Tab-separated table of C-alpha atoms in Angstrom:
chain	number	residue	atom	x	y	z
A	21	MET	CA	0.000	0.000	0.000
A	22	SER	CA	2.848	2.417	0.775
A	23	ARG	CA	4.274	2.135	-2.742
A	24	ARG	CA	0.812	2.696	-4.187
A	25	LEU	CA	0.365	5.832	-2.084
A	26	GLN	CA	3.847	7.150	-2.943
A	27	ASP	CA	3.143	6.703	-6.669
A	28	TYR	CA	-0.128	8.543	-6.219
A	29	MET	CA	1.496	11.398	-4.292
A	30	LEU	CA	4.123	11.807	-6.996
A	31	ALA	CA	1.587	11.752	-9.831
A	32	SER	CA	-0.522	14.351	-8.020
A	33	ALA	CA	2.492	16.577	-7.414
A	34	LYS	CA	3.358	16.547	-11.123
A	35	SER	CA	-0.096	17.700	-12.167
A	36	GLY	CA	0.067	21.265	-13.469
A	37	ARG	CA	3.637	21.851	-12.287
A	38	GLU	CA	7.110	22.057	-13.737
A	39	VAL	CA	8.865	18.732	-13.212
A	40	VAL	CA	12.651	18.451	-12.907
A	41	GLN	CA	14.601	15.235	-12.417
A	42	ALA	CA	17.617	15.506	-10.104
A	43	GLY	CA	19.210	12.090	-9.764
A	44	PRO	CA	16.687	9.867	-7.953
A	45	PHE	CA	14.594	12.899	-6.968
A	46	THR	CA	11.564	14.156	-8.849
A	47	VAL	CA	11.252	17.881	-8.161
A	48	THR	CA	7.902	19.619	-8.709
A	49	ILE	CA	7.716	23.409	-8.996
A	50	THR	CA	4.599	25.600	-8.876
A	51	GLU	CA	5.358	28.518	-11.177
A	52	HIS	CA	2.995	31.101	-9.693
A	53	ASP	CA	3.490	30.361	-5.991
A	54	PRO	CA	6.686	30.015	-3.890
A	55	ASN	CA	4.742	28.467	-0.977
A	56	VAL	CA	6.910	25.624	0.336
A	57	TYR	CA	3.905	23.302	0.550
A	58	LEU	CA	3.417	23.567	-3.220
A	59	ASN	CA	7.054	23.060	-4.217
A	60	TYR	CA	8.729	19.834	-3.166
A	61	ALA	CA	10.574	16.711	-4.257
A	62	VAL	CA	9.870	13.002	-3.919
A	63	PRO	CA	12.656	10.379	-3.994
A	64	ALA	CA	12.384	7.193	-6.000
A	65	PRO	CA	11.700	4.053	-3.943
A	66	GLY	CA	14.979	2.614	-2.712
A	67	ALA	CA	16.896	5.808	-3.540
A	68	ASP	CA	20.445	6.023	-2.144
A	69	PRO	CA	21.566	9.501	-3.242
A	70	ALA	CA	25.201	10.388	-3.848
A	71	PRO	CA	26.511	13.873	-2.928
A	72	ALA	CA	26.177	14.953	-6.566
A	73	ASP	CA	22.504	13.959	-6.504
A	74	VAL	CA	21.918	16.095	-3.422
A	75	GLU	CA	23.683	19.059	-5.038
A	76	ALA	CA	21.475	18.694	-8.124
A	77	LEU	CA	18.408	18.497	-5.866
A	78	ILE	CA	19.274	21.727	-4.070
A	79	SER	CA	20.091	23.512	-7.343
A	80	ALA	CA	16.777	22.486	-8.911
A	81	PHE	CA	15.016	24.529	-6.225
A	82	THR	CA	17.369	27.442	-5.619
A	83	SER	CA	17.847	28.179	-9.327
A	84	ARG	CA	14.077	28.706	-9.500
A	85	GLY	CA	13.830	30.785	-6.334
A	86	ARG	CA	12.326	27.982	-4.278
A	87	THR	CA	13.213	26.449	-0.914
A	88	PRO	CA	14.517	22.856	-1.214
A	89	ARG	CA	11.957	20.586	0.393
A	90	LEU	CA	10.863	16.939	0.298
A	91	GLU	CA	7.627	15.114	1.108
A	92	TYR	CA	7.687	11.323	1.023
A	93	LEU	CA	7.066	8.035	2.807
A	94	PRO	CA	10.415	7.324	4.522
A	95	GLY	CA	9.910	3.584	4.729
A	96	LEU	CA	10.245	3.345	0.952
A	97	ALA	CA	13.630	5.095	0.807
A	98	PRO	CA	15.355	4.779	4.203
A	99	ALA	CA	18.756	5.903	2.877
A	100	VAL	CA	17.472	9.330	1.847
A	101	GLU	CA	17.012	10.869	5.287
A	102	PRO	CA	20.578	10.302	6.586
A	103	ALA	CA	22.067	11.439	3.266
A	104	LEU	CA	20.113	14.688	3.299
A	105	LEU	CA	20.696	15.356	7.000
A	106	ALA	CA	24.426	15.007	6.375
A	107	ALA	CA	24.105	17.600	3.589
A	108	GLY	CA	22.436	20.187	5.835
A	109	PHE	CA	18.742	19.368	5.477
A	110	THR	CA	16.622	19.357	8.611
A	111	VAL	CA	13.460	17.481	9.531
A	112	ALA	CA	10.656	20.037	9.179
A	113	ASP	CA	7.970	17.605	10.279
A	114	ARG	CA	7.083	13.959	10.631
A	115	LEU	CA	3.329	13.477	10.439
A	116	PRO	CA	1.056	10.472	10.726
A	117	LEU	CA	-0.384	9.041	7.536
A	118	MET	CA	-4.049	8.118	7.962
A	119	GLU	CA	-6.178	6.036	5.607
A	120	CYS	CA	-9.916	5.520	5.226
A	121	GLY	CA	-11.945	3.138	3.100
A	122	PRO	CA	-15.655	3.102	2.212
A	123	ASP	CA	-16.237	0.422	4.853
A	124	THR	CA	-14.784	2.488	7.700
A	125	ALA	CA	-16.017	5.986	6.763
A	126	THR	CA	-18.475	7.556	9.203
A	127	GLU	CA	-20.752	10.338	7.997
A	128	GLN	CA	-20.731	13.470	10.150
A	129	PRO	CA	-23.745	15.821	10.252
A	130	VAL	CA	-23.507	19.465	9.230
A	131	PRO	CA	-23.675	21.578	12.429
A	132	ALA	CA	-26.825	23.633	12.885
A	133	GLY	CA	-26.543	27.085	11.362
A	134	PHE	CA	-24.039	26.098	8.696
A	135	GLU	CA	-24.120	24.799	5.139
A	136	LEU	CA	-21.637	23.126	2.816
A	137	VAL	CA	-21.455	24.272	-0.786
A	138	THR	CA	-19.254	23.602	-3.783
A	139	PRO	CA	-17.601	26.905	-4.714
A	140	THR	CA	-18.322	27.740	-8.357
A	141	THR	CA	-17.829	31.503	-8.696
A	142	ASP	CA	-14.501	33.301	-8.320
A	143	GLU	CA	-15.895	34.957	-5.199
A	144	GLU	CA	-16.723	31.613	-3.600
A	145	ILE	CA	-13.360	30.123	-4.570
A	146	GLU	CA	-11.557	33.124	-3.127
A	147	ALA	CA	-13.626	32.823	0.067
A	148	MET	CA	-12.644	29.169	0.456
A	149	LEU	CA	-8.982	29.990	-0.143
A	150	ALA	CA	-9.114	32.941	2.255
A	151	ALA	CA	-10.415	30.658	5.009
A	152	GLN	CA	-7.653	28.151	4.338
A	153	HIS	CA	-4.932	30.803	4.225
A	154	GLU	CA	-6.197	32.390	7.449
A	155	ALA	CA	-6.362	29.059	9.263
A	156	PHE	CA	-2.841	28.125	8.138
A	157	GLY	CA	-1.324	31.547	8.805
A	158	GLU	CA	-0.631	32.348	5.161
A	159	ALA	CA	-0.935	35.599	3.196
A	160	PRO	CA	-4.334	36.258	1.580
A	161	PRO	CA	-4.930	34.479	-1.741
A	162	THR	CA	-4.230	36.250	-5.022
A	163	ALA	CA	-6.001	36.162	-8.381
A	164	ALA	CA	-3.437	33.568	-9.494
A	165	HIS	CA	-4.484	31.307	-6.613
A	166	VAL	CA	-8.110	31.592	-7.673
A	167	THR	CA	-7.278	30.796	-11.301
A	168	ALA	CA	-5.194	27.769	-10.326
A	169	THR	CA	-7.893	26.483	-7.971
A	170	ARG	CA	-10.576	26.844	-10.635
A	171	ALA	CA	-8.393	24.840	-13.045
A	172	LYS	CA	-7.977	22.077	-10.465
A	173	ALA	CA	-11.748	21.872	-10.030
A	174	ALA	CA	-12.109	21.493	-13.787
A	175	SER	CA	-9.625	18.599	-13.614
A	176	GLY	CA	-11.591	16.720	-10.975
A	177	GLN	CA	-10.505	18.198	-7.671
A	178	ILE	CA	-13.393	18.222	-5.181
A	179	GLN	CA	-13.734	21.517	-3.314
A	180	LEU	CA	-15.999	22.373	-0.424
A	181	LEU	CA	-16.857	25.619	1.346
A	182	ALA	CA	-18.479	25.850	4.803
A	183	ARG	CA	-20.417	29.006	5.646
A	184	GLU	CA	-22.967	30.364	8.053
A	185	THR	CA	-26.454	29.930	6.651
A	186	ALA	CA	-27.833	33.178	8.032
A	187	THR	CA	-24.967	35.530	7.161
A	188	GLY	CA	-23.176	33.771	4.327
A	189	GLU	CA	-19.926	34.277	6.238
A	190	THR	CA	-17.224	31.771	5.268
A	191	ALA	CA	-16.302	29.433	8.119
A	192	GLY	CA	-13.885	27.020	6.467
A	193	GLY	CA	-13.077	24.840	3.516
A	194	GLY	CA	-11.158	21.885	2.170
A	195	ILE	CA	-10.443	19.765	-0.885
A	196	ALA	CA	-10.144	16.186	-2.054
A	197	VAL	CA	-7.569	15.735	-4.786
A	198	ALA	CA	-8.871	14.307	-8.072
A	199	VAL	CA	-9.191	10.524	-7.887
A	200	ARG	CA	-6.248	8.741	-9.496
A	201	ASP	CA	-5.814	4.967	-9.536
A	202	GLY	CA	-8.602	4.666	-6.979
A	203	ILE	CA	-6.958	7.021	-4.462
A	204	SER	CA	-7.743	10.548	-3.307
A	205	GLU	CA	-5.959	12.762	-0.795
A	206	VAL	CA	-8.172	14.850	1.459
A	207	ALA	CA	-6.276	18.034	2.286
A	208	GLY	CA	-6.427	21.673	3.252
A	209	ILE	CA	-9.124	21.094	5.880
A	210	ALA	CA	-9.391	24.528	7.450
A	211	VAL	CA	-11.702	26.200	9.941
A	212	ARG	CA	-11.315	29.883	10.654
A	213	PRO	CA	-10.315	30.449	14.307
A	214	ARG	CA	-13.605	32.023	15.371
A	215	TYR	CA	-15.535	28.993	14.083
A	216	GLU	CA	-13.462	26.305	15.771
A	217	ARG	CA	-15.002	23.730	18.108
A	218	ARG	CA	-18.242	23.600	16.126
A	219	GLY	CA	-17.576	20.218	14.495
A	220	LEU	CA	-16.861	21.768	11.094
A	221	GLY	CA	-13.481	20.075	10.669
A	222	ALA	CA	-15.014	16.618	10.998
A	223	THR	CA	-17.946	17.605	8.791
A	224	LEU	CA	-15.734	18.919	5.983
A	225	THR	CA	-13.520	15.837	6.160
A	226	SER	CA	-16.494	13.474	6.181
A	227	HIS	CA	-18.234	15.048	3.199
A	228	LEU	CA	-15.043	15.386	1.139
A	229	THR	CA	-14.181	11.757	1.856
A	230	GLY	CA	-17.663	10.638	0.848
A	231	ALA	CA	-17.460	12.705	-2.339
A	232	ALA	CA	-14.120	11.097	-3.182
A	233	PHE	CA	-15.624	7.630	-2.791
A	234	ALA	CA	-18.606	8.677	-4.907
A	235	ALA	CA	-16.127	9.797	-7.586
A	236	GLY	CA	-14.560	6.339	-7.703
A	237	ALA	CA	-11.948	6.289	-4.935
A	238	THR	CA	-11.510	3.098	-2.946
A	239	LEU	CA	-8.983	4.680	-0.574
A	240	ALA	CA	-8.689	8.182	0.908
A	241	PHE	CA	-5.745	9.409	2.935
A	242	LEU	CA	-4.597	12.512	4.789
A	243	THR	CA	-1.820	13.770	7.046
A	244	PRO	CA	-3.038	15.406	10.285
A	245	ALA	CA	-0.980	18.288	11.653
A	246	GLY	CA	-1.130	17.011	15.218
A	247	GLU	CA	-2.953	14.916	17.793
A	248	PRO	CA	-6.105	17.107	17.917
A	249	GLN	CA	-6.552	16.783	14.164
A	250	GLU	CA	-5.804	13.056	14.318
A	251	ARG	CA	-8.617	12.624	16.841
A	252	VAL	CA	-11.012	14.556	14.591
A	253	TYR	CA	-10.153	12.433	11.566
A	254	GLY	CA	-10.435	9.292	13.659
A	255	ARG	CA	-14.096	10.147	14.258
A	256	VAL	CA	-14.603	10.208	10.503
A	257	GLY	CA	-13.129	6.727	10.110
A	258	TYR	CA	-9.457	7.354	9.345
A	259	ARG	CA	-6.821	5.123	10.900
A	260	ARG	CA	-3.054	5.621	11.219
A	261	ALA	CA	-1.149	3.624	8.592
A	262	GLY	CA	2.383	5.051	8.663
A	263	GLU	CA	4.077	8.425	8.446
A	264	VAL	CA	5.082	11.138	6.009
A	265	LEU	CA	8.470	12.820	6.350
A	266	PHE	CA	9.107	16.470	5.478
A	267	LEU	CA	12.685	17.673	4.998
A	268	SER	CA	13.841	21.194	4.143
A	269	TYR	CA	17.100	22.993	3.453
A	270	SER	CA	18.301	26.528	4.021
A	271	ALA	CA	21.670	27.815	2.868
A	272	THR	CA	21.678	30.202	5.804
């Protein structure tokens, strides 16, 4: 299953991005956005990089004004982490990998006073992105973000916006990546701070997961940012299945 998920993660990363091969590393670059979460590399299974490979990896990012960063399942390439740590990379994070299948998914109700909608207009897309950026401490979205998000929806990405029924105020949002080889990643689950503890995180996750299964997925996965999020996703039916390693590099 890990190899299947790694192949999926790599294929998803390549979609709509510049792809550069640096030794055993596939580097994906988002042209319009330097956000580190949108620019990263994935090593080939079993990779054992030489110093020249690591130099090529770093150059692939820095020559394009991006921060060198990796996201991958460490169990598939155990030699990568020590090689990169020796070259000056640091562990940015090590998060649980959680999986959910149609037989374990649990539907969560929409909290009273809220509604879930699929954003279709630029205004709705921007509202969803603004909620995500606020929740994750990022700068407000730009027109380029809206354009890119609209294109992803046209390519099968499932997007969901949570808002107050009475006021229309955006409360949160999230996405499920387009189904590929029976797999979808549920990601970007965000609830604006003033709407936390209303059950919206579980609701967004539940409905996105169900939509992914309805679109043909047989497996959904996500990476919680911490124990509170892991507990929320556990209520939806996700179970820990491994870990995802994040490495980054700074010349300073």
